[in-house]
Short mmCIF file of N, CA, C and O in Angstrom, two decimals:
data_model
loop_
_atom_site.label_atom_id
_atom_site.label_comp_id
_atom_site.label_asym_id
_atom_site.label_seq_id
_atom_site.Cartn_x
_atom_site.Cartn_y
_atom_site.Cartn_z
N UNK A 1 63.01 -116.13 236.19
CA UNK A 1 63.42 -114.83 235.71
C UNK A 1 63.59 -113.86 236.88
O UNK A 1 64.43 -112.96 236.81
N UNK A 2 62.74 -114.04 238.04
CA UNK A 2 62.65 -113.23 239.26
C UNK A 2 64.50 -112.94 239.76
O UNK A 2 65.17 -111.95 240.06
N UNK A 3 64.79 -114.45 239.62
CA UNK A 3 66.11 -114.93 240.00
C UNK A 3 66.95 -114.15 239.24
O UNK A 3 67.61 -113.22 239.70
N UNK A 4 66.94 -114.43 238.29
CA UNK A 4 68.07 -113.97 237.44
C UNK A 4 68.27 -112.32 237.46
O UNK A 4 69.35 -111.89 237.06
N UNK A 5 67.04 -111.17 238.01
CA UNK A 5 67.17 -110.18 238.03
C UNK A 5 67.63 -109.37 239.65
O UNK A 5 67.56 -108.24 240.12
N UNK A 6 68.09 -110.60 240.05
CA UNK A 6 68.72 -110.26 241.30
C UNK A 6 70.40 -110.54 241.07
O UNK A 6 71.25 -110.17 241.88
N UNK A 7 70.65 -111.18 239.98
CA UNK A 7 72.43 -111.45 239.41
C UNK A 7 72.87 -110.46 239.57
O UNK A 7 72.32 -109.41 239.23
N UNK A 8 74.34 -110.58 240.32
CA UNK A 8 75.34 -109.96 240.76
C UNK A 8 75.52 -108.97 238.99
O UNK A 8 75.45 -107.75 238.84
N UNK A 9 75.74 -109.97 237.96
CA UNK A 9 76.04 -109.70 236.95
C UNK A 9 74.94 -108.71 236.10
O UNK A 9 73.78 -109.07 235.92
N UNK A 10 75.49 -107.38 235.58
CA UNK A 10 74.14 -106.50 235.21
C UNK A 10 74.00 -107.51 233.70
O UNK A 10 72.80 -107.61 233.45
N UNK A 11 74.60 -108.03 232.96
CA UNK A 11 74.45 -108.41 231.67
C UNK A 11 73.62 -109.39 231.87
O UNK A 11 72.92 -109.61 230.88
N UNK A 12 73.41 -110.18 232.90
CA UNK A 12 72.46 -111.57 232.76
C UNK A 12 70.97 -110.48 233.13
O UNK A 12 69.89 -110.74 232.60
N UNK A 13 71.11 -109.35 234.01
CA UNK A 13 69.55 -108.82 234.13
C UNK A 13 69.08 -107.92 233.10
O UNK A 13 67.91 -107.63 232.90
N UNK A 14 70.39 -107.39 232.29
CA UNK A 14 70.02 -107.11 230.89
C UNK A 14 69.02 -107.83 230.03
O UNK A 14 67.94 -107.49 229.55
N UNK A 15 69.80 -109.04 229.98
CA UNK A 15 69.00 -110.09 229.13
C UNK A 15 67.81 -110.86 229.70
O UNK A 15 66.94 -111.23 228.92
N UNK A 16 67.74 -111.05 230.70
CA UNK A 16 66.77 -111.27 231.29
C UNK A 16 65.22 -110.22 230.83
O UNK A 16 64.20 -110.62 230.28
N UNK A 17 65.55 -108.75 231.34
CA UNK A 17 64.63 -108.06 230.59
C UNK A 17 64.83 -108.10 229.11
O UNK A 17 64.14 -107.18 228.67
N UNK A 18 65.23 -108.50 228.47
CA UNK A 18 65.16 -108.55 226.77
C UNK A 18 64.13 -109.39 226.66
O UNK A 18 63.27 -109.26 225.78
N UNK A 19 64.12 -110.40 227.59
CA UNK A 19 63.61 -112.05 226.98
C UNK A 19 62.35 -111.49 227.48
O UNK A 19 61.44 -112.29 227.24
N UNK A 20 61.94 -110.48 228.06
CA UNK A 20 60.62 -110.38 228.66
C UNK A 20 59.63 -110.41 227.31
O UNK A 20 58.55 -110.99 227.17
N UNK A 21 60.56 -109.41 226.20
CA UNK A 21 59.90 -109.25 225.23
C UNK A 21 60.16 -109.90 224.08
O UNK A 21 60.10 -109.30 223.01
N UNK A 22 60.52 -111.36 224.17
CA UNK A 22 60.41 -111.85 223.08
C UNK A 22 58.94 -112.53 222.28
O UNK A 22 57.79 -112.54 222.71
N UNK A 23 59.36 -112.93 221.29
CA UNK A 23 57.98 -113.58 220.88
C UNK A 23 56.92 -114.45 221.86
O UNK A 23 55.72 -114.35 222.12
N UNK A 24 58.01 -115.36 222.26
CA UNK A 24 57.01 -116.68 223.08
C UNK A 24 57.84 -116.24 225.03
O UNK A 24 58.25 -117.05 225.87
N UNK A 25 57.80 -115.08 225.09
CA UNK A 25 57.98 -114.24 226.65
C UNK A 25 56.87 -114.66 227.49
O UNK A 25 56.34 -115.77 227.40
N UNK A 26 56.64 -114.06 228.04
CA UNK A 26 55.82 -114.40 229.21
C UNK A 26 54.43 -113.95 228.80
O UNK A 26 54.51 -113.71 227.59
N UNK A 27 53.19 -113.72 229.22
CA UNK A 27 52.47 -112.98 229.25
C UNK A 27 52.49 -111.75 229.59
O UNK A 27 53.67 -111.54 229.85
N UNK A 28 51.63 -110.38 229.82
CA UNK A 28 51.87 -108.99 230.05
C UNK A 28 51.95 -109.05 232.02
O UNK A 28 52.60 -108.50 232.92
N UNK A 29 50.76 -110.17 231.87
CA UNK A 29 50.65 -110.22 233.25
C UNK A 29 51.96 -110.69 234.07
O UNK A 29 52.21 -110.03 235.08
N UNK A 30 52.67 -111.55 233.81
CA UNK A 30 53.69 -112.32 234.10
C UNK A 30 55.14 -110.97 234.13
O UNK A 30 55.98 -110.74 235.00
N UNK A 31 54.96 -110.53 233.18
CA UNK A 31 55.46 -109.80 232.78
C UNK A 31 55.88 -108.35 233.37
O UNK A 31 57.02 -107.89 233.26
N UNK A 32 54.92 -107.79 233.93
CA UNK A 32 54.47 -107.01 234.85
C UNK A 32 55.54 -106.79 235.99
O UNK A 32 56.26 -105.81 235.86
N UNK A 33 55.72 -107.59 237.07
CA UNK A 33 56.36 -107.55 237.99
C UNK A 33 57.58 -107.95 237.93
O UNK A 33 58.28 -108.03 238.93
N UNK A 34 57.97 -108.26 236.76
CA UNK A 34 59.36 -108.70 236.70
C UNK A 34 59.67 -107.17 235.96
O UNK A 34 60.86 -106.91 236.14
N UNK A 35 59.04 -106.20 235.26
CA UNK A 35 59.70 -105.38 234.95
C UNK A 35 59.54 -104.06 236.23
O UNK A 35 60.25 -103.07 236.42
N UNK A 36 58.55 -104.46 236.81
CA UNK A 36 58.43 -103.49 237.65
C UNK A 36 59.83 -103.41 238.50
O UNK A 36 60.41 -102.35 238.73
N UNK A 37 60.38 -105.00 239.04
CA UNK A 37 61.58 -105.11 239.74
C UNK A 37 63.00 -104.59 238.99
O UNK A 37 64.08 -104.28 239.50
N UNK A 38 62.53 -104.62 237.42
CA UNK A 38 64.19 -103.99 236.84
C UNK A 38 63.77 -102.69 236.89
O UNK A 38 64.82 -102.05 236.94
N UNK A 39 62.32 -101.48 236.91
CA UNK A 39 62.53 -100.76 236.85
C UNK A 39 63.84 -99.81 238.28
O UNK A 39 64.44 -98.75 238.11
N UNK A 40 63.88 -100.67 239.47
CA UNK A 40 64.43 -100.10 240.56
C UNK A 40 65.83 -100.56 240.34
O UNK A 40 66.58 -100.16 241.23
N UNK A 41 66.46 -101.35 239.34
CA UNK A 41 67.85 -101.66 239.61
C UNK A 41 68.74 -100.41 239.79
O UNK A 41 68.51 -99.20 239.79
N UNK A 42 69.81 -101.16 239.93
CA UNK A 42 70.89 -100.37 240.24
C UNK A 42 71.67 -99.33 239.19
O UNK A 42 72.06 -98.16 239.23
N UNK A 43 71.68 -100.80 237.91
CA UNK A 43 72.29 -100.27 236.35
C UNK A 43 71.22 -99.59 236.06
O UNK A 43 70.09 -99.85 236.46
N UNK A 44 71.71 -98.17 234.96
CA UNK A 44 70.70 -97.06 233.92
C UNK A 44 70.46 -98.07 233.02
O UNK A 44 69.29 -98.28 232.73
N UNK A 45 71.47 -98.85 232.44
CA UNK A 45 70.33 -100.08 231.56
C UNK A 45 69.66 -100.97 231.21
O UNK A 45 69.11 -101.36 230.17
N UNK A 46 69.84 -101.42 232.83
CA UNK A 46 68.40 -102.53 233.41
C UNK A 46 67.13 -101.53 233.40
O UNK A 46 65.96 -101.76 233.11
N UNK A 47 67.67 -100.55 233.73
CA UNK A 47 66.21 -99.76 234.14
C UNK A 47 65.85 -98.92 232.53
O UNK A 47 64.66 -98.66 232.30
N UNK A 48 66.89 -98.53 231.49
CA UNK A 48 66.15 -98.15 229.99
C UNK A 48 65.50 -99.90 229.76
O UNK A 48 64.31 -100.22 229.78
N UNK A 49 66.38 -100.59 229.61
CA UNK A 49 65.39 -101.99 229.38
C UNK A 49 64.18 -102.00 229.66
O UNK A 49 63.30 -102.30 228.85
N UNK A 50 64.02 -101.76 230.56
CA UNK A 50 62.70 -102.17 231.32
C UNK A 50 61.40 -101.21 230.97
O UNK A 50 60.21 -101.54 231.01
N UNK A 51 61.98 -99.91 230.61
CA UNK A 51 60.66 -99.08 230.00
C UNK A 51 61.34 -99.35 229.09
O UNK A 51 62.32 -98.91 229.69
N UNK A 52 61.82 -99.74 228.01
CA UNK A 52 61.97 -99.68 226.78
C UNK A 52 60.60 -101.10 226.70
O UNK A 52 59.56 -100.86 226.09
N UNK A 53 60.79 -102.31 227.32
CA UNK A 53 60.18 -103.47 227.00
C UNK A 53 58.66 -103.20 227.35
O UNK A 53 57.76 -103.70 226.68
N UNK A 54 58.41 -102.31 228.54
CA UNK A 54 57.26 -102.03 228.93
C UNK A 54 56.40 -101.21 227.73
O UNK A 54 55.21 -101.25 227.44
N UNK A 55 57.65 -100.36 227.08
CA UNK A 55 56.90 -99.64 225.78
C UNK A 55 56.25 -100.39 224.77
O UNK A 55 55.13 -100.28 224.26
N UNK A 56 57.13 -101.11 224.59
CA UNK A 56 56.87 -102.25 223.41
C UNK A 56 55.29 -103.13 223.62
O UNK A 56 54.26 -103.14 222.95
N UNK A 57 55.69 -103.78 224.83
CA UNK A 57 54.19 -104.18 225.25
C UNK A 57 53.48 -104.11 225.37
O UNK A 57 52.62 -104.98 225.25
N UNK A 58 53.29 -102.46 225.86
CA UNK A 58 52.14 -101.80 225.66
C UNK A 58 51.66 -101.35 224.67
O UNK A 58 50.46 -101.10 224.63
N UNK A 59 52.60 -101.10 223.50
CA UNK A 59 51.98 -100.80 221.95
C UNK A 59 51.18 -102.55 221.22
O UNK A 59 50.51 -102.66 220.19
N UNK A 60 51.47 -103.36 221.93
CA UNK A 60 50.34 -104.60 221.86
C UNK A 60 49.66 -104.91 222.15
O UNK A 60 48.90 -105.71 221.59
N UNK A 61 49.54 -104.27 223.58
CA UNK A 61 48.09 -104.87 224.37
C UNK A 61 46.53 -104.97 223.25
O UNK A 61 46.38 -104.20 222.30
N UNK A 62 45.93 -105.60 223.48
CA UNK A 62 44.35 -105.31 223.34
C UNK A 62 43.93 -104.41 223.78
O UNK A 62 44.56 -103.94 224.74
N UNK A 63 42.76 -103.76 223.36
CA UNK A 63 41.73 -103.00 224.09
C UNK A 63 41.53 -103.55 225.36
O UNK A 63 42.17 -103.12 226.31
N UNK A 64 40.70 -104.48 225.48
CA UNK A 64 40.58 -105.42 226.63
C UNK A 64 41.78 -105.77 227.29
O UNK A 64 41.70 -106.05 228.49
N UNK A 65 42.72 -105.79 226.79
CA UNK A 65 44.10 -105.68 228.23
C UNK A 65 44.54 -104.75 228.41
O UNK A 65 45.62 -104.97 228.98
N UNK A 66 44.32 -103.34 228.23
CA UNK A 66 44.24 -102.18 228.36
C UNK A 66 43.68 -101.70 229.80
O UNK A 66 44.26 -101.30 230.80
N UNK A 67 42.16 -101.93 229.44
CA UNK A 67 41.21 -101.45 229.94
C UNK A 67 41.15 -103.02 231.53
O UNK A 67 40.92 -102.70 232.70
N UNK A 68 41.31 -103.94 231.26
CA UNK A 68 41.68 -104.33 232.51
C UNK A 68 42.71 -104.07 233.22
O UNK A 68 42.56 -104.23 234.44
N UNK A 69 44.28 -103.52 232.64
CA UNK A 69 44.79 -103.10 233.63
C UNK A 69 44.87 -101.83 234.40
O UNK A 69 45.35 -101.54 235.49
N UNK A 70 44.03 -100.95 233.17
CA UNK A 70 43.62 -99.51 233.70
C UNK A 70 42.41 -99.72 235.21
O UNK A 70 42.42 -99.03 236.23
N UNK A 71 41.43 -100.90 234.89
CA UNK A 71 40.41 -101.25 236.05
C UNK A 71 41.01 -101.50 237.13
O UNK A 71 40.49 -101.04 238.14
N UNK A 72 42.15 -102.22 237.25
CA UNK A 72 43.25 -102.67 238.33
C UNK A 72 44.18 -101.69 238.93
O UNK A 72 44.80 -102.01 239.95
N UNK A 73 44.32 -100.45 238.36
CA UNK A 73 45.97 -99.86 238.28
C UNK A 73 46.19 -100.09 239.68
O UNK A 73 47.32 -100.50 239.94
N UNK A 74 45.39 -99.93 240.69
CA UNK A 74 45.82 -98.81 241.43
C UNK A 74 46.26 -100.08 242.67
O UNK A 74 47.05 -99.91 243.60
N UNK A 75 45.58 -101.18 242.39
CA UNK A 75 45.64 -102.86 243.32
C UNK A 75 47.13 -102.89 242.51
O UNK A 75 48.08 -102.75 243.27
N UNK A 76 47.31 -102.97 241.76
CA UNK A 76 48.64 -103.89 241.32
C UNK A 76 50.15 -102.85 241.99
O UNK A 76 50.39 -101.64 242.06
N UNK A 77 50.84 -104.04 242.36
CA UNK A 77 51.84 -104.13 243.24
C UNK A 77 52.64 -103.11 242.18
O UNK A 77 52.89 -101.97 242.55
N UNK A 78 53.02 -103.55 240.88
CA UNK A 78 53.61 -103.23 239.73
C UNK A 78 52.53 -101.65 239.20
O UNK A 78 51.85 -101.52 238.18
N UNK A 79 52.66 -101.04 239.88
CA UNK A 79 51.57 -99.64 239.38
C UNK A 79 52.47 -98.75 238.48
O UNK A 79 51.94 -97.90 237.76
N UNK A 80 54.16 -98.94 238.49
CA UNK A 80 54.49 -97.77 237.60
C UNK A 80 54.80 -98.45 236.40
O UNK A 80 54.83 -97.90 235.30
N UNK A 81 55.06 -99.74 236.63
CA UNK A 81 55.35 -100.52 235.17
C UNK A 81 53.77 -100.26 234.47
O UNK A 81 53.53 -99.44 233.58
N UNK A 82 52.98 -101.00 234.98
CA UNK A 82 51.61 -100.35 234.96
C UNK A 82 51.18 -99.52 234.01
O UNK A 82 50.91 -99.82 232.84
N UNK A 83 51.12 -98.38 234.57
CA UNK A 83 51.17 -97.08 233.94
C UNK A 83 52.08 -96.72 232.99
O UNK A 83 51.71 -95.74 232.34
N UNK A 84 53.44 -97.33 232.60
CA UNK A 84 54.47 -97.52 231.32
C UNK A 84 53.52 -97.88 230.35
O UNK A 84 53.23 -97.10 229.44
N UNK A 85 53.00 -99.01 230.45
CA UNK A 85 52.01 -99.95 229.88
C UNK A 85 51.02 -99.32 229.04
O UNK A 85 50.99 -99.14 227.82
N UNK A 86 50.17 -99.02 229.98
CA UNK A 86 49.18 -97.81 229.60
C UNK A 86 49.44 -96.75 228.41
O UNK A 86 48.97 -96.59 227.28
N UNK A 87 50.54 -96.03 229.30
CA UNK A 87 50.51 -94.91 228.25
C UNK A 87 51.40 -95.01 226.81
O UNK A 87 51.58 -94.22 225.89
N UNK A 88 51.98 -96.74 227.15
CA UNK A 88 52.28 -96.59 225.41
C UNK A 88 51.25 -97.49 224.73
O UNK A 88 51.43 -97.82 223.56
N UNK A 89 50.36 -97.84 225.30
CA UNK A 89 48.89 -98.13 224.69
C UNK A 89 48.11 -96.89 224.52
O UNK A 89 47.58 -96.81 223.41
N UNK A 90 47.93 -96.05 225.19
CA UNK A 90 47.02 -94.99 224.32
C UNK A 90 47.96 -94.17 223.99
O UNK A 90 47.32 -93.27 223.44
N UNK A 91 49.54 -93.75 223.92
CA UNK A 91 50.17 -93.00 223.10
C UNK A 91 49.72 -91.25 223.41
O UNK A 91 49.31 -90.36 222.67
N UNK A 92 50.02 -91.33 224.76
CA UNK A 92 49.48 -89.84 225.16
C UNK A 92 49.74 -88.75 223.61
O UNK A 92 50.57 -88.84 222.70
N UNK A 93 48.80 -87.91 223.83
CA UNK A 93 48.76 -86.83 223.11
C UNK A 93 47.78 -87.26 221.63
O UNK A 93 47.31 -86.40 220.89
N UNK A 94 47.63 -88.60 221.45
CA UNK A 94 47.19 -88.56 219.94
C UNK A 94 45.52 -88.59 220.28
O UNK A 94 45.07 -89.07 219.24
N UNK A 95 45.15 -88.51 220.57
CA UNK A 95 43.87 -88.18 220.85
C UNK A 95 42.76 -89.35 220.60
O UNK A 95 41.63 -89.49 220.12
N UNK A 96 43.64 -90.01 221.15
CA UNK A 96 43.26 -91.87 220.95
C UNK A 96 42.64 -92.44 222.14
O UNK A 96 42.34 -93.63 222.22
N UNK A 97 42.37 -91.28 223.36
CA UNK A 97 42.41 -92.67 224.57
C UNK A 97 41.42 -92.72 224.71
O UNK A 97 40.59 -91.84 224.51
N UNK A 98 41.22 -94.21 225.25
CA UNK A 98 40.19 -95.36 225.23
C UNK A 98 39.88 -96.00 223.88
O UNK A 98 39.25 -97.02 223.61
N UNK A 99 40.52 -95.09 223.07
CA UNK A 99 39.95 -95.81 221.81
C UNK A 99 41.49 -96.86 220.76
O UNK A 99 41.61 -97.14 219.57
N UNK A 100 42.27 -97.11 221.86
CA UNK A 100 43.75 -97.48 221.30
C UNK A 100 44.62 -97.28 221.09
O UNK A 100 45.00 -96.57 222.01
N UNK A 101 45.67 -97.45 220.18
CA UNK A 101 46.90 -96.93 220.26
C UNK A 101 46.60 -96.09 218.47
O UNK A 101 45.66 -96.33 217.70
N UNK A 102 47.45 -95.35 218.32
CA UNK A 102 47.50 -94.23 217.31
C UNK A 102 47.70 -95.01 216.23
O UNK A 102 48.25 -96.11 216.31
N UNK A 103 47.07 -94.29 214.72
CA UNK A 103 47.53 -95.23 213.64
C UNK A 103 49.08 -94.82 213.39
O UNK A 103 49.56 -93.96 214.12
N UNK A 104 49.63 -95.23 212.70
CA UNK A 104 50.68 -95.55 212.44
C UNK A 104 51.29 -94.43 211.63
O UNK A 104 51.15 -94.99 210.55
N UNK A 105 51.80 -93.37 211.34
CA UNK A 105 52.30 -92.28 210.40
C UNK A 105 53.07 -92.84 209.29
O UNK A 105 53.55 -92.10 208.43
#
C-alpha cells in the first residue's frame, strides 16, 4: 500500500486510502503511517481521504487503543494522523474525554 501511494496516478492513491478503511483493512496501527503519508500528497483528495478515513477509525478505536496511542503520541512518526485519530475518538467538545466517543444523537 506504501507503494501504491507514491502512483503517478491520483485515482490508484485515492483508492488505496479507501481500502485503508475497509472491513478486513489493515489494523489502526498499520494504518497509521500510510495515512499519515496521504495526509502530505499532492491531490486535495488524497489528503480529504485521508482525514476522512482517519475520522472513521477513530470513531472505532477502543478505549484501550485510544489511550495507547494518546501514551505514544508524541514517539510516533505519524503524530498528525495521530491526533486525527484521537480527536474523532473523544469527539472534541462533547464532554466525553477519556471516557470515549459521544453517544450517538
Amino acid at each position: 500500500m506504501a507503494t501504491a501511494l507514491e502512483n503517478l496516478d491520483s485515482g490508484i492513491r485515492s483508492a488505496t486510502v479507501t481500502n485503508l478503511v475497509v472491513e478486513h483493512g489493515p489494523e489502526v496501527s498499520a494504518a497509521i503511517p500510510l495515512l499519515s503519508k496521504a495526509f502530505k500528497d499532492r491531490s486535495p483528495r488524497v489528503r480529504d481521504l485521508a482525514h476522512g478515513a482517519l475520522e472513521r477509525l477513530g470513531q472505532g478505536l477502543s478505549a484501550d487503543e485510544a489511550r495507547d496511542l494518546a501514551d505514544h503520541l508524541l514517539d510516533s512518526p505519524g503524530e498528525l494522523a495521530v491526533r486525527s485519530l484521537l480527536l474523532a475518538y473523544y469527539n472534541l467538545g462533547s464532554g466525553n474525554f477519556g471516557s470515549g466517543p459521544a453517544p450517538a444523537n
